[in-house]
């Protein structure tokens, strides 16, 4: 049978993409939290990647976010810092919304 999408999959996919973007941008800009982002994605996949298809979708979103910025930025710029700040804020909003609506 086809895999049933969870009601929060869209937000979880977006969060994965944000984490991927931050993994690249924070490393590029030597952020103190740079090593945290790949670990956060690993934890997310361990918690939510209950099927191979779901793991692939989450990992694919992470990779899209990472590669999207890797193809644009070679050095840290003010725009890269600004983008990272926006992603942190969006990721926090999504995380809180997901936990509030679907958390245990």
CSV table of C-alpha atoms in Angstrom, one decimal:
chain,number,residue,atom,x,y,z
A,1,UNK,CA,0.0,0.0,0.0
A,2,UNK,CA,1.2,3.6,-0.7
A,3,UNK,CA,2.7,5.4,2.3
A,4,UNK,CA,0.2,7.7,4.0
A,5,UNK,CA,1.4,11.3,4.5
A,6,UNK,CA,1.3,12.6,8.1
A,7,UNK,CA,-0.6,15.9,8.5
A,8,UNK,CA,2.6,17.6,9.5
A,9,UNK,CA,4.8,16.2,6.7
A,10,UNK,CA,4.8,19.5,4.7
A,11,UNK,CA,6.1,21.5,7.7
A,12,UNK,CA,8.6,18.7,8.6
A,13,UNK,CA,9.9,18.8,5.0
A,14,UNK,CA,10.3,22.6,5.2
A,15,UNK,CA,12.1,22.3,8.6
A,16,UNK,CA,14.5,19.7,7.0
A,17,UNK,CA,15.3,22.2,4.2
A,18,UNK,CA,15.9,25.0,6.7
A,19,UNK,CA,18.3,22.7,8.7
A,20,UNK,CA,20.2,21.9,5.5
A,21,UNK,CA,20.5,25.6,4.7
A,22,UNK,CA,21.7,26.4,8.2
A,23,UNK,CA,24.2,23.5,8.1
A,24,UNK,CA,25.9,25.2,5.1
A,25,UNK,CA,25.5,28.8,6.1
A,26,UNK,CA,26.6,28.4,9.7
A,27,UNK,CA,29.7,26.4,8.6
A,28,UNK,CA,30.5,28.9,5.9
A,29,UNK,CA,30.3,31.8,8.4
A,30,UNK,CA,32.1,29.9,11.2
A,31,UNK,CA,29.1,29.9,13.5
A,32,UNK,CA,29.7,28.6,17.0
A,33,UNK,CA,26.7,26.3,16.4
A,34,UNK,CA,27.8,25.0,13.0
A,35,UNK,CA,28.3,21.4,14.1
A,36,UNK,CA,24.8,21.3,15.6
A,37,UNK,CA,22.8,21.4,12.4
A,38,UNK,CA,23.8,18.1,10.8
A,39,UNK,CA,23.3,16.5,14.3
A,40,UNK,CA,19.8,18.1,14.5
A,41,UNK,CA,19.0,16.6,11.1
A,42,UNK,CA,20.2,13.2,12.2
A,43,UNK,CA,18.0,13.3,15.3
A,44,UNK,CA,15.0,14.4,13.2
A,45,UNK,CA,15.5,11.5,10.7
A,46,UNK,CA,15.9,9.1,13.6
A,47,UNK,CA,12.7,10.4,15.2
A,48,UNK,CA,10.5,10.9,12.1
A,49,UNK,CA,12.1,8.8,9.3
A,50,UNK,CA,10.0,5.7,10.1
A,51,UNK,CA,9.9,4.4,6.6
A,52,UNK,CA,12.6,4.5,3.8
A,53,UNK,CA,10.4,6.8,1.7
A,54,UNK,CA,10.0,9.3,4.5
A,55,UNK,CA,13.7,9.2,5.4
A,56,UNK,CA,14.5,9.9,1.7
A,57,UNK,CA,12.1,12.8,1.6
A,58,UNK,CA,13.5,14.4,4.7
A,59,UNK,CA,17.1,13.8,3.7
A,60,UNK,CA,16.3,15.1,0.2
A,61,UNK,CA,14.9,18.3,1.7
A,62,UNK,CA,18.0,18.8,3.8
A,63,UNK,CA,20.2,18.3,0.8
A,64,UNK,CA,18.2,20.8,-1.3
A,65,UNK,CA,18.7,23.4,1.4
A,66,UNK,CA,22.4,22.7,1.8
A,67,UNK,CA,23.1,22.6,-2.0
A,68,UNK,CA,21.0,25.6,-2.7
A,69,UNK,CA,23.2,27.8,-0.7
A,70,UNK,CA,26.4,25.9,-1.5
A,71,UNK,CA,25.8,26.8,-5.2
A,72,UNK,CA,25.5,30.5,-4.4
A,73,UNK,CA,27.9,31.3,-1.6
A,74,UNK,CA,31.6,30.7,-1.5
A,75,UNK,CA,32.5,33.2,1.3
A,76,UNK,CA,30.5,34.4,4.2
A,77,UNK,CA,28.8,37.7,3.4
A,78,UNK,CA,26.3,40.0,5.2
A,79,UNK,CA,23.6,38.4,3.1
A,80,UNK,CA,24.6,34.9,4.3
A,81,UNK,CA,24.4,36.1,7.9
A,82,UNK,CA,21.0,37.6,7.2
A,83,UNK,CA,19.7,34.5,5.5
A,84,UNK,CA,20.9,32.3,8.4
A,85,UNK,CA,19.1,34.6,10.9
A,86,UNK,CA,15.8,34.3,8.9
A,87,UNK,CA,16.2,30.6,8.8
A,88,UNK,CA,16.7,30.3,12.5
A,89,UNK,CA,13.6,32.4,13.2
A,90,UNK,CA,11.5,30.4,10.7
A,91,UNK,CA,12.8,27.1,12.0
A,92,UNK,CA,11.9,28.1,15.6
A,93,UNK,CA,8.4,29.1,14.5
A,94,UNK,CA,7.9,25.8,12.7
A,95,UNK,CA,9.4,23.7,15.6
A,96,UNK,CA,7.1,25.4,18.1
A,97,UNK,CA,4.0,25.0,15.8
A,98,UNK,CA,4.8,21.4,15.2
A,99,UNK,CA,5.3,20.6,18.9
A,100,UNK,CA,2.1,22.6,19.8
A,101,UNK,CA,-0.1,20.9,17.2
A,102,UNK,CA,1.3,17.4,17.0
A,103,UNK,CA,3.7,16.9,20.0
A,104,UNK,CA,3.1,14.4,22.7
